[in-house]
Amino acid sequence: MRHHLRQSTTGHTVQISASTFLERHATLPQLTDKESNTLVNYVARKLRGTHLDDNGWPSTEIVDSMKEDDIFANLTPISDAIWMACTTWDQKKGKLGDTTSRMECNPRQRTNSEVSGGSMMADAQFILTHSTTPRPRPASHRTDTANKAGGGEFKKYLTERAQNEIQLVGGVAHMLHNDPARRFVIAFTIEGVEMRFWYFSRSHIAVSEPFDYHENPKYFIRFVIFMTFADVIDLGYDPTVTRIRDENKEIQYVFEVNGKFYRTVRSLDESSARDVVTRATRVWAARECDPITKAFLSEHEVVVKDVWLYTGAQGEKAIQDEIYSGLRVLDEKIQAGVPLEELGLSSLPDDSMTIEEYAKPFFMEILADEVVHFTREGVVYDDSAPAPDPYDEEFSYAAFPKQASALQGTVPGTTRSRHVRGKTPPKDAVPDRIHAHQGRTHRRIVFKDCCMTLYDVANNCIVYTEAMLDLLEGLNCLRLAGFVHRDISPGNCLVLNTSGGIQVKISDLEYARRYDVDSSQLAPLTGTPGFMAVEYQKRRHSFLPDDNAPKTPPPQFQALSFRKLKAQALPDMPSLPDEIDPLGSTWFRFNFLHDVESVLWLFCWLLFNTIPKSL
């Protein structure tokens, strides 16, 4: 677990001041800055003499002879007193609105979870006052993990900081994995007298600088006020996802996509959502349902995909449309009478249809692809996880002291920017280093057909052979459109049973890109490592064409369709070479042959990992 958490946090965490944290991540939109300060001062006065004195919070003072749980259990009555003072203040102001969550300190209490891992424990929990989980609940008095709006971890001594970090990050990762409706999580930690605030999103993690919460009680008061009265959207919940229980009393989800509602039937893959900073790809089989009753409107199963893509990245539907557009241009040239040789073709795959029509069966039909959005007070907001400020400091975990820097151009001997805290950098200033993390945008896609991946196909050599042929056909269609896929793996090769047999479809086009887009050696690798081309992993061209080799491939390598060569022996199986210019050692471009090499590694994986039972 420690190694996994280290991978999940390395290079993804920044550190900011406590005041900056509260400003960015814990500000109530219903209050002005002046009103917020007035409320905090009012609460501090109300608590003085009971829970607060000149030395801070006397009931949580560290006493060696007391147990950790007993010391920090007193945060519950403190938070209750903060809530009571706020409700008194709001009786005249009418600004705060309804209570959203209440804090409980019960470190031995487990929560009910919806994913593998079963349950979790935390020293403190902010529990929603209105449950997101439908009744009937399981026969248990536990709180549902989905109703845990935020949490906290405590340790008596500063020397226990590393263990506190591991517990917090592990717990938050479980919260995000457990709930498809969680966009981000806000939490806090205490070690001795030092408190820190935490923000976990799909783009990055932010942590405040440690502060003495006895000397600075108003920071903690402001934090509790936010967690208690913030709208569920500001606490990180997605209002476009609702829960229901099916006929087996199992939790299912209803997603709103492009004005329609889809109710899940079963989960197909959620493994990517286990980490914090990730695409968090989740895939379900689903059926369209009524938005009110949630009753199914169709027996046909579709696929709903939920993913966090880098901000600015094209959606899968837009990429697919560009691919078809490229093939359409090729068809128009053929219809205009341009000789096939001038287009780099020796023949057509099927004289009875256009190349675009021939290509479409090799790809998933997309019914909807949109950025997740929600409406607040008549304003529509796109759901996103913005990147941190480039001047934020890189954070090093006590649990992982040798954490590798994910920053380019870090000032030698330091992880800090030369920017002075508290001063605004000039508009034309350039940070001394650039963060590896980027902002992410939340997208949801609906596919027409529910397929199975090659991972799920039972041992069947005929199916595997057909799959390889269809894969090469589909990749060749991408090549003709001027695209490369860059992420061929068993999970992205889907098998659909049709009346005419099986049809393999290439999915996950998010990483597909045009040939004419150069690949920087500093750009992040895309794809599944076990199936990547060797040159792509090295970011260096190792196999360059011979300058004396003939420029025109022999006729047997010019056929457009791999299926026309289906009857040939495997040693004679052609590869369709793409024209590759000699490349320098510092310049790299992903090409068609790298996709084909991924198919080779995929075939090797099938060969050695799916041995027929008859052998």
PDB file of N, CA, C and O in Angstrom, residues 25-31 35-36 39-40 42-43 47 78-91 93-103 126-130 149-150 186 220-237 376-377:
ATOM      1  N   HIS A  25     -10.164  26.959  -1.902  1.00  0.00           N
ATOM      2  CA  HIS A  25     -10.902  25.708  -1.809  1.00  0.00           C
ATOM      3  C   HIS A  25     -11.982  25.673  -0.732  1.00  0.00           C
ATOM      4  O   HIS A  25     -12.727  24.695  -0.669  1.00  0.00           O
ATOM      5  N   ALA A  26     -12.066  26.664   0.119  1.00  0.00           N
ATOM      6  CA  ALA A  26     -13.022  26.589   1.228  1.00  0.00           C
ATOM      7  C   ALA A  26     -13.672  27.937   1.497  1.00  0.00           C
ATOM      8  O   ALA A  26     -13.690  28.434   2.619  1.00  0.00           O
ATOM      9  N   THR A  27     -14.221  28.543   0.451  1.00  0.00           N
ATOM     10  CA  THR A  27     -14.913  29.823   0.574  1.00  0.00           C
ATOM     11  C   THR A  27     -16.388  29.642   0.254  1.00  0.00           C
ATOM     12  O   THR A  27     -16.734  29.057  -0.780  1.00  0.00           O
ATOM     13  N   LEU A  28     -17.249  30.109   1.123  1.00  0.00           N
ATOM     14  CA  LEU A  28     -18.684  30.004   0.900  1.00  0.00           C
ATOM     15  C   LEU A  28     -19.139  31.058  -0.103  1.00  0.00           C
ATOM     16  O   LEU A  28     -18.995  32.262   0.150  1.00  0.00           O
ATOM     17  N   PRO A  29     -19.688  30.658  -1.240  1.00  0.00           N
ATOM     18  CA  PRO A  29     -20.097  31.651  -2.243  1.00  0.00           C
ATOM     19  C   PRO A  29     -21.253  32.524  -1.797  1.00  0.00           C
ATOM     20  O   PRO A  29     -21.443  33.614  -2.338  1.00  0.00           O
ATOM     21  N   GLN A  30     -22.033  32.067  -0.790  1.00  0.00           N
ATOM     22  CA  GLN A  30     -23.175  32.863  -0.352  1.00  0.00           C
ATOM     23  C   GLN A  30     -22.789  34.027   0.556  1.00  0.00           C
ATOM     24  O   GLN A  30     -23.622  34.868   0.895  1.00  0.00           O
ATOM     25  N   LEU A  31     -21.519  34.078   0.965  1.00  0.00           N
ATOM     26  CA  LEU A  31     -21.045  35.161   1.826  1.00  0.00           C
ATOM     27  C   LEU A  31     -20.005  36.011   1.111  1.00  0.00           C
ATOM     28  O   LEU A  31     -19.162  35.485   0.376  1.00  0.00           O
ATOM     29  N   GLU A  35     -18.578  39.570   5.094  1.00  0.00           N
ATOM     30  CA  GLU A  35     -19.514  38.768   5.886  1.00  0.00           C
ATOM     31  C   GLU A  35     -18.839  37.535   6.467  1.00  0.00           C
ATOM     32  O   GLU A  35     -19.099  37.148   7.610  1.00  0.00           O
ATOM     33  N   SER A  36     -17.959  36.925   5.685  1.00  0.00           N
ATOM     34  CA  SER A  36     -17.252  35.741   6.164  1.00  0.00           C
ATOM     35  C   SER A  36     -16.366  36.076   7.353  1.00  0.00           C
ATOM     36  O   SER A  36     -16.350  35.359   8.361  1.00  0.00           O
ATOM     37  N   LEU A  39     -18.523  36.730  10.399  1.00  0.00           N
ATOM     38  CA  LEU A  39     -19.034  35.491  10.978  1.00  0.00           C
ATOM     39  C   LEU A  39     -17.961  34.770  11.782  1.00  0.00           C
ATOM     40  O   LEU A  39     -18.228  34.309  12.903  1.00  0.00           O
ATOM     41  N   VAL A  40     -16.756  34.666  11.254  1.00  0.00           N
ATOM     42  CA  VAL A  40     -15.677  33.981  11.965  1.00  0.00           C
ATOM     43  C   VAL A  40     -15.378  34.679  13.290  1.00  0.00           C
ATOM     44  O   VAL A  40     -15.211  34.028  14.333  1.00  0.00           O
ATOM     45  N   TYR A  42     -17.432  36.536  15.002  1.00  0.00           N
ATOM     46  CA  TYR A  42     -18.592  36.321  15.873  1.00  0.00           C
ATOM     47  C   TYR A  42     -18.514  34.948  16.541  1.00  0.00           C
ATOM     48  O   TYR A  42     -18.742  34.814  17.755  1.00  0.00           O
ATOM     49  N   VAL A  43     -18.207  33.922  15.779  1.00  0.00           N
ATOM     50  CA  VAL A  43     -18.114  32.566  16.325  1.00  0.00           C
ATOM     51  C   VAL A  43     -16.996  32.492  17.361  1.00  0.00           C
ATOM     52  O   VAL A  43     -17.151  31.880  18.430  1.00  0.00           O
ATOM     53  N   LEU A  47     -17.396  31.351  21.329  1.00  0.00           N
ATOM     54  CA  LEU A  47     -16.728  30.174  21.885  1.00  0.00           C
ATOM     55  C   LEU A  47     -15.788  30.524  23.029  1.00  0.00           C
ATOM     56  O   LEU A  47     -15.372  29.639  23.786  1.00  0.00           O
ATOM     57  N   ILE A  78     -16.563  20.903  19.926  1.00  0.00           N
ATOM     58  CA  ILE A  78     -16.104  22.194  19.398  1.00  0.00           C
ATOM     59  C   ILE A  78     -16.823  22.502  18.088  1.00  0.00           C
ATOM     60  O   ILE A  78     -17.326  23.619  17.879  1.00  0.00           O
ATOM     61  N   SER A  79     -16.887  21.518  17.199  1.00  0.00           N
ATOM     62  CA  SER A  79     -17.557  21.737  15.913  1.00  0.00           C
ATOM     63  C   SER A  79     -19.055  21.972  16.121  1.00  0.00           C
ATOM     64  O   SER A  79     -19.675  22.769  15.408  1.00  0.00           O
ATOM     65  N   ASP A  80     -19.636  21.282  17.124  1.00  0.00           N
ATOM     66  CA  ASP A  80     -21.054  21.511  17.427  1.00  0.00           C
ATOM     67  C   ASP A  80     -21.278  22.945  17.911  1.00  0.00           C
ATOM     68  O   ASP A  80     -22.272  23.587  17.546  1.00  0.00           O
ATOM     69  N   ALA A  81     -20.339  23.446  18.721  1.00  0.00           N
ATOM     70  CA  ALA A  81     -20.461  24.825  19.216  1.00  0.00           C
ATOM     71  C   ALA A  81     -20.316  25.827  18.071  1.00  0.00           C
ATOM     72  O   ALA A  81     -21.003  26.863  18.046  1.00  0.00           O
ATOM     73  N   ILE A  82     -19.422  25.536  17.128  1.00  0.00           N
ATOM     74  CA  ILE A  82     -19.266  26.402  15.949  1.00  0.00           C
ATOM     75  C   ILE A  82     -20.568  26.425  15.161  1.00  0.00           C
ATOM     76  O   ILE A  82     -21.040  27.487  14.723  1.00  0.00           O
ATOM     77  N   TRP A  83     -21.182  25.255  14.989  1.00  0.00           N
ATOM     78  CA  TRP A  83     -22.445  25.167  14.253  1.00  0.00           C
ATOM     79  C   TRP A  83     -23.546  25.964  14.968  1.00  0.00           C
ATOM     80  O   TRP A  83     -24.305  26.703  14.332  1.00  0.00           O
ATOM     81  N   MET A  84     -23.638  25.819  16.290  1.00  0.00           N
ATOM     82  CA  MET A  84     -24.661  26.526  17.048  1.00  0.00           C
ATOM     83  C   MET A  84     -24.485  28.037  16.935  1.00  0.00           C
ATOM     84  O   MET A  84     -25.460  28.788  16.743  1.00  0.00           O
ATOM     85  N   ALA A  85     -23.244  28.510  17.037  1.00  0.00           N
ATOM     86  CA  ALA A  85     -22.985  29.949  16.927  1.00  0.00           C
ATOM     87  C   ALA A  85     -23.366  30.454  15.537  1.00  0.00           C
ATOM     88  O   ALA A  85     -23.924  31.554  15.389  1.00  0.00           O
ATOM     89  N   CYS A  86     -23.091  29.641  14.498  1.00  0.00           N
ATOM     90  CA  CYS A  86     -23.424  30.046  13.130  1.00  0.00           C
ATOM     91  C   CYS A  86     -24.935  30.140  12.928  1.00  0.00           C
ATOM     92  O   CYS A  86     -25.426  31.075  12.277  1.00  0.00           O
ATOM     93  N   THR A  87     -25.672  29.181  13.464  1.00  0.00           N
ATOM     94  CA  THR A  87     -27.130  29.224  13.312  1.00  0.00           C
ATOM     95  C   THR A  87     -27.724  30.431  14.041  1.00  0.00           C
ATOM     96  O   THR A  87     -28.700  31.029  13.571  1.00  0.00           O
ATOM     97  N   THR A  88     -27.137  30.788  15.194  1.00  0.00           N
ATOM     98  CA  THR A  88     -27.596  31.988  15.909  1.00  0.00           C
ATOM     99  C   THR A  88     -27.339  33.233  15.073  1.00  0.00           C
ATOM    100  O   THR A  88     -28.213  34.116  14.942  1.00  0.00           O
ATOM    101  N   TRP A  89     -26.152  33.336  14.511  1.00  0.00           N
ATOM    102  CA  TRP A  89     -25.803  34.475  13.649  1.00  0.00           C
ATOM    103  C   TRP A  89     -26.711  34.546  12.430  1.00  0.00           C
ATOM    104  O   TRP A  89     -27.151  35.616  12.015  1.00  0.00           O
ATOM    105  N   ASP A  90     -27.038  33.373  11.878  1.00  0.00           N
ATOM    106  CA  ASP A  90     -27.804  33.335  10.631  1.00  0.00           C
ATOM    107  C   ASP A  90     -29.284  33.607  10.839  1.00  0.00           C
ATOM    108  O   ASP A  90     -30.005  33.868   9.879  1.00  0.00           O
ATOM    109  N   GLN A  91     -29.755  33.549  12.074  1.00  0.00           N
ATOM    110  CA  GLN A  91     -31.154  33.866  12.325  1.00  0.00           C
ATOM    111  C   GLN A  91     -31.476  35.300  11.947  1.00  0.00           C
ATOM    112  O   GLN A  91     -32.606  35.618  11.538  1.00  0.00           O
ATOM    113  N   LYS A  93     -29.180  37.139   9.802  1.00  0.00           N
ATOM    114  CA  LYS A  93     -28.612  37.421   8.484  1.00  0.00           C
ATOM    115  C   LYS A  93     -29.309  36.649   7.359  1.00  0.00           C
ATOM    116  O   LYS A  93     -29.470  37.164   6.254  1.00  0.00           O
ATOM    117  N   GLY A  94     -29.679  35.385   7.625  1.00  0.00           N
ATOM    118  CA  GLY A  94     -30.326  34.571   6.602  1.00  0.00           C
ATOM    119  C   GLY A  94     -29.448  34.309   5.401  1.00  0.00           C
ATOM    120  O   GLY A  94     -29.932  34.294   4.258  1.00  0.00           O
ATOM    121  N   LYS A  95     -28.168  34.076   5.617  1.00  0.00           N
ATOM    122  CA  LYS A  95     -27.213  33.918   4.521  1.00  0.00           C
ATOM    123  C   LYS A  95     -26.706  32.487   4.343  1.00  0.00           C
ATOM    124  O   LYS A  95     -26.432  32.043   3.231  1.00  0.00           O
ATOM    125  N   LEU A  96     -26.550  31.769   5.445  1.00  0.00           N
ATOM    126  CA  LEU A  96     -25.865  30.477   5.383  1.00  0.00           C
ATOM    127  C   LEU A  96     -26.695  29.381   4.733  1.00  0.00           C
ATOM    128  O   LEU A  96     -26.171  28.530   4.016  1.00  0.00           O
ATOM    129  N   GLY A  97     -28.002  29.392   4.989  1.00  0.00           N
ATOM    130  CA  GLY A  97     -28.826  28.336   4.434  1.00  0.00           C
ATOM    131  C   GLY A  97     -28.801  27.079   5.305  1.00  0.00           C
ATOM    132  O   GLY A  97     -28.416  27.109   6.470  1.00  0.00           O
ATOM    133  N   ASP A  98     -29.195  25.956   4.708  1.00  0.00           N
ATOM    134  CA  ASP A  98     -29.319  24.714   5.459  1.00  0.00           C
ATOM    135  C   ASP A  98     -27.955  24.128   5.809  1.00  0.00           C
ATOM    136  O   ASP A  98     -26.958  24.353   5.114  1.00  0.00           O
ATOM    137  N   THR A  99     -27.939  23.348   6.879  1.00  0.00           N
ATOM    138  CA  THR A  99     -26.735  22.622   7.268  1.00  0.00           C
ATOM    139  C   THR A  99     -26.513  21.475   6.291  1.00  0.00           C
ATOM    140  O   THR A  99     -27.429  20.693   6.012  1.00  0.00           O
ATOM    141  N   THR A 100     -25.297  21.360   5.775  1.00  0.00           N
ATOM    142  CA  THR A 100     -24.981  20.324   4.789  1.00  0.00           C
ATOM    143  C   THR A 100     -24.369  19.095   5.440  1.00  0.00           C
ATOM    144  O   THR A 100     -24.690  17.964   5.091  1.00  0.00           O
ATOM    145  N   SER A 101     -23.443  19.303   6.386  1.00  0.00           N
ATOM    146  CA  SER A 101     -22.790  18.167   7.038  1.00  0.00           C
ATOM    147  C   SER A 101     -22.438  18.539   8.478  1.00  0.00           C
ATOM    148  O   SER A 101     -22.378  19.722   8.824  1.00  0.00           O
ATOM    149  N   ARG A 102     -22.207  17.529   9.286  1.00  0.00           N
ATOM    150  CA  ARG A 102     -21.786  17.723  10.671  1.00  0.00           C
ATOM    151  C   ARG A 102     -20.568  16.839  10.941  1.00  0.00           C
ATOM    152  O   ARG A 102     -20.468  15.726  10.432  1.00  0.00           O
ATOM    153  N   MET A 103     -19.657  17.357  11.765  1.00  0.00           N
ATOM    154  CA  MET A 103     -18.430  16.615  12.053  1.00  0.00           C
ATOM    155  C   MET A 103     -18.613  15.667  13.223  1.00  0.00           C
ATOM    156  O   MET A 103     -19.222  16.017  14.238  1.00  0.00           O
ATOM    157  N   PHE A 126     -16.922  14.329   8.247  1.00  0.00           N
ATOM    158  CA  PHE A 126     -18.025  15.271   8.042  1.00  0.00           C
ATOM    159  C   PHE A 126     -19.126  14.495   7.325  1.00  0.00           C
ATOM    160  O   PHE A 126     -18.985  14.136   6.155  1.00  0.00           O
ATOM    161  N   ILE A 127     -20.218  14.216   8.021  1.00  0.00           N
ATOM    162  CA  ILE A 127     -21.277  13.367   7.500  1.00  0.00           C
ATOM    163  C   ILE A 127     -22.411  14.228   6.946  1.00  0.00           C
ATOM    164  O   ILE A 127     -22.892  15.151   7.611  1.00  0.00           O
ATOM    165  N   LEU A 128     -22.845  13.923   5.722  1.00  0.00           N
ATOM    166  CA  LEU A 128     -23.939  14.670   5.107  1.00  0.00           C
ATOM    167  C   LEU A 128     -25.213  14.532   5.929  1.00  0.00           C
ATOM    168  O   LEU A 128     -25.536  13.451   6.438  1.00  0.00           O
ATOM    169  N   THR A 129     -25.949  15.628   6.035  1.00  0.00           N
ATOM    170  CA  THR A 129     -27.212  15.591   6.770  1.00  0.00           C
ATOM    171  C   THR A 129     -28.322  14.945   5.939  1.00  0.00           C
ATOM    172  O   THR A 129     -29.296  14.435   6.493  1.00  0.00           O
ATOM    173  N   HIS A 130     -28.182  14.966   4.623  1.00  0.00           N
ATOM    174  CA  HIS A 130     -29.145  14.320   3.726  1.00  0.00           C
ATOM    175  C   HIS A 130     -28.406  13.255   2.932  1.00  0.00           C
ATOM    176  O   HIS A 130     -27.532  13.561   2.123  1.00  0.00           O
ATOM    177  N   ALA A 149     -18.605  13.547   3.559  1.00  0.00           N
ATOM    178  CA  ALA A 149     -18.242  14.708   2.746  1.00  0.00           C
ATOM    179  C   ALA A 149     -16.765  15.062   2.850  1.00  0.00           C
ATOM    180  O   ALA A 149     -16.171  15.601   1.916  1.00  0.00           O
ATOM    181  N   GLY A 150     -16.159  14.784   3.977  1.00  0.00           N
ATOM    182  CA  GLY A 150     -14.740  15.079   4.189  1.00  0.00           C
ATOM    183  C   GLY A 150     -14.269  14.336   5.416  1.00  0.00           C
ATOM    184  O   GLY A 150     -15.053  13.676   6.096  1.00  0.00           O
ATOM    185  N   ILE A 186     -12.140  17.296   0.368  1.00  0.00           N
ATOM    186  CA  ILE A 186     -11.422  18.228   1.239  1.00  0.00           C
ATOM    187  C   ILE A 186     -11.291  17.588   2.618  1.00  0.00           C
ATOM    188  O   ILE A 186     -12.242  16.977   3.118  1.00  0.00           O
ATOM    189  N   PHE A 220      -9.231  27.270  11.711  1.00  0.00           N
ATOM    190  CA  PHE A 220     -10.016  26.064  11.924  1.00  0.00           C
ATOM    191  C   PHE A 220     -11.508  26.397  11.953  1.00  0.00           C
ATOM    192  O   PHE A 220     -12.329  25.650  11.407  1.00  0.00           O
ATOM    193  N   ILE A 221     -11.866  27.507  12.574  1.00  0.00           N
ATOM    194  CA  ILE A 221     -13.276  27.912  12.610  1.00  0.00           C
ATOM    195  C   ILE A 221     -13.808  28.117  11.193  1.00  0.00           C
ATOM    196  O   ILE A 221     -14.892  27.635  10.844  1.00  0.00           O
ATOM    197  N   ARG A 222     -13.035  28.820  10.371  1.00  0.00           N
ATOM    198  CA  ARG A 222     -13.472  29.072   8.986  1.00  0.00           C
ATOM    199  C   ARG A 222     -13.634  27.755   8.218  1.00  0.00           C
ATOM    200  O   ARG A 222     -14.573  27.587   7.432  1.00  0.00           O
ATOM    201  N   PHE A 223     -12.709  26.815   8.450  1.00  0.00           N
ATOM    202  CA  PHE A 223     -12.755  25.530   7.771  1.00  0.00           C
ATOM    203  C   PHE A 223     -14.015  24.761   8.163  1.00  0.00           C
ATOM    204  O   PHE A 223     -14.716  24.207   7.297  1.00  0.00           O
ATOM    205  N   VAL A 224     -14.314  24.705   9.447  1.00  0.00           N
ATOM    206  CA  VAL A 224     -15.498  23.981   9.922  1.00  0.00           C
ATOM    207  C   VAL A 224     -16.777  24.627   9.394  1.00  0.00           C
ATOM    208  O   VAL A 224     -17.724  23.935   8.999  1.00  0.00           O
ATOM    209  N   ILE A 225     -16.820  25.946   9.373  1.00  0.00           N
ATOM    210  CA  ILE A 225     -17.995  26.646   8.837  1.00  0.00           C
ATOM    211  C   ILE A 225     -18.222  26.244   7.382  1.00  0.00           C
ATOM    212  O   ILE A 225     -19.354  25.965   6.966  1.00  0.00           O
ATOM    213  N   PHE A 226     -17.146  26.220   6.603  1.00  0.00           N
ATOM    214  CA  PHE A 226     -17.283  25.843   5.194  1.00  0.00           C
ATOM    215  C   PHE A 226     -17.809  24.416   5.060  1.00  0.00           C
ATOM    216  O   PHE A 226     -18.769  24.162   4.319  1.00  0.00           O
ATOM    217  N   MET A 227     -17.185  23.468   5.742  1.00  0.00           N
ATOM    218  CA  MET A 227     -17.587  22.070   5.622  1.00  0.00           C
ATOM    219  C   MET A 227     -19.021  21.849   6.117  1.00  0.00           C
ATOM    220  O   MET A 227     -19.696  20.921   5.675  1.00  0.00           O
ATOM    221  N   THR A 228     -19.502  22.704   7.008  1.00  0.00           N
ATOM    222  CA  THR A 228     -20.833  22.536   7.591  1.00  0.00           C
ATOM    223  C   THR A 228     -21.931  23.136   6.727  1.00  0.00           C
ATOM    224  O   THR A 228     -23.039  22.585   6.654  1.00  0.00           O
ATOM    225  N   PHE A 229     -21.643  24.251   6.043  1.00  0.00           N
ATOM    226  CA  PHE A 229     -22.699  24.970   5.334  1.00  0.00           C
ATOM    227  C   PHE A 229     -22.492  25.071   3.818  1.00  0.00           C
ATOM    228  O   PHE A 229     -23.331  25.640   3.127  1.00  0.00           O
ATOM    229  N   ALA A 230     -21.414  24.511   3.297  1.00  0.00           N
ATOM    230  CA  ALA A 230     -21.183  24.587   1.851  1.00  0.00           C
ATOM    231  C   ALA A 230     -22.186  23.714   1.107  1.00  0.00           C
ATOM    232  O   ALA A 230     -22.643  22.681   1.603  1.00  0.00           O
ATOM    233  N   ASP A 231     -22.522  24.133  -0.092  1.00  0.00           N
ATOM    234  CA  ASP A 231     -23.362  23.319  -0.962  1.00  0.00           C
ATOM    235  C   ASP A 231     -22.624  22.023  -1.305  1.00  0.00           C
ATOM    236  O   ASP A 231     -21.391  21.979  -1.326  1.00  0.00           O
ATOM    237  N   VAL A 232     -23.385  20.958  -1.598  1.00  0.00           N
ATOM    238  CA  VAL A 232     -22.751  19.671  -1.895  1.00  0.00           C
ATOM    239  C   VAL A 232     -21.836  19.769  -3.125  1.00  0.00           C
ATOM    240  O   VAL A 232     -20.840  19.046  -3.220  1.00  0.00           O
ATOM    241  N   ILE A 233     -22.144  20.670  -4.051  1.00  0.00           N
ATOM    242  CA  ILE A 233     -21.265  20.852  -5.210  1.00  0.00           C
ATOM    243  C   ILE A 233     -19.922  21.394  -4.761  1.00  0.00           C
ATOM    244  O   ILE A 233     -18.867  20.947  -5.230  1.00  0.00           O
ATOM    245  N   ASP A 234     -19.925  22.345  -3.817  1.00  0.00           N
ATOM    246  CA  ASP A 234     -18.679  22.913  -3.310  1.00  0.00           C
ATOM    247  C   ASP A 234     -17.924  21.930  -2.425  1.00  0.00           C
ATOM    248  O   ASP A 234     -16.732  22.109  -2.174  1.00  0.00           O
ATOM    249  N   LEU A 235     -18.608  20.881  -1.957  1.00  0.00           N
ATOM    250  CA  LEU A 235     -17.942  19.826  -1.184  1.00  0.00           C
ATOM    251  C   LEU A 235     -17.420  18.711  -2.079  1.00  0.00           C
ATOM    252  O   LEU A 235     -16.839  17.748  -1.585  1.00  0.00           O
ATOM    253  N   GLY A 236     -17.639  18.848  -3.392  1.00  0.00           N
ATOM    254  CA  GLY A 236     -17.050  17.890  -4.321  1.00  0.00           C
ATOM    255  C   GLY A 236     -17.989  16.859  -4.888  1.00  0.00           C
ATOM    256  O   GLY A 236     -17.532  15.882  -5.502  1.00  0.00           O
ATOM    257  N   TYR A 237     -19.291  17.046  -4.760  1.00  0.00           N
ATOM    258  CA  TYR A 237     -20.255  16.076  -5.288  1.00  0.00           C
ATOM    259  C   TYR A 237     -20.739  16.495  -6.681  1.00  0.00           C
ATOM    260  O   TYR A 237     -20.844  17.674  -6.994  1.00  0.00           O
ATOM    261  N   ARG A 376     -26.189  26.174 -11.624  1.00  0.00           N
ATOM    262  CA  ARG A 376     -26.355  26.777 -10.305  1.00  0.00           C
ATOM    263  C   ARG A 376     -26.888  28.192 -10.476  1.00  0.00           C
ATOM    264  O   ARG A 376     -26.273  29.015 -11.135  1.00  0.00           O
ATOM    265  N   GLU A 377     -28.062  28.420  -9.919  1.00  0.00           N
ATOM    266  CA  GLU A 377     -28.697  29.741  -9.978  1.00  0.00           C
ATOM    267  C   GLU A 377     -28.783  30.255 -11.415  1.00  0.00           C
ATOM    268  O   GLU A 377     -28.510  31.423 -11.704  1.00  0.00           O
TER     269      GLU A 377
END
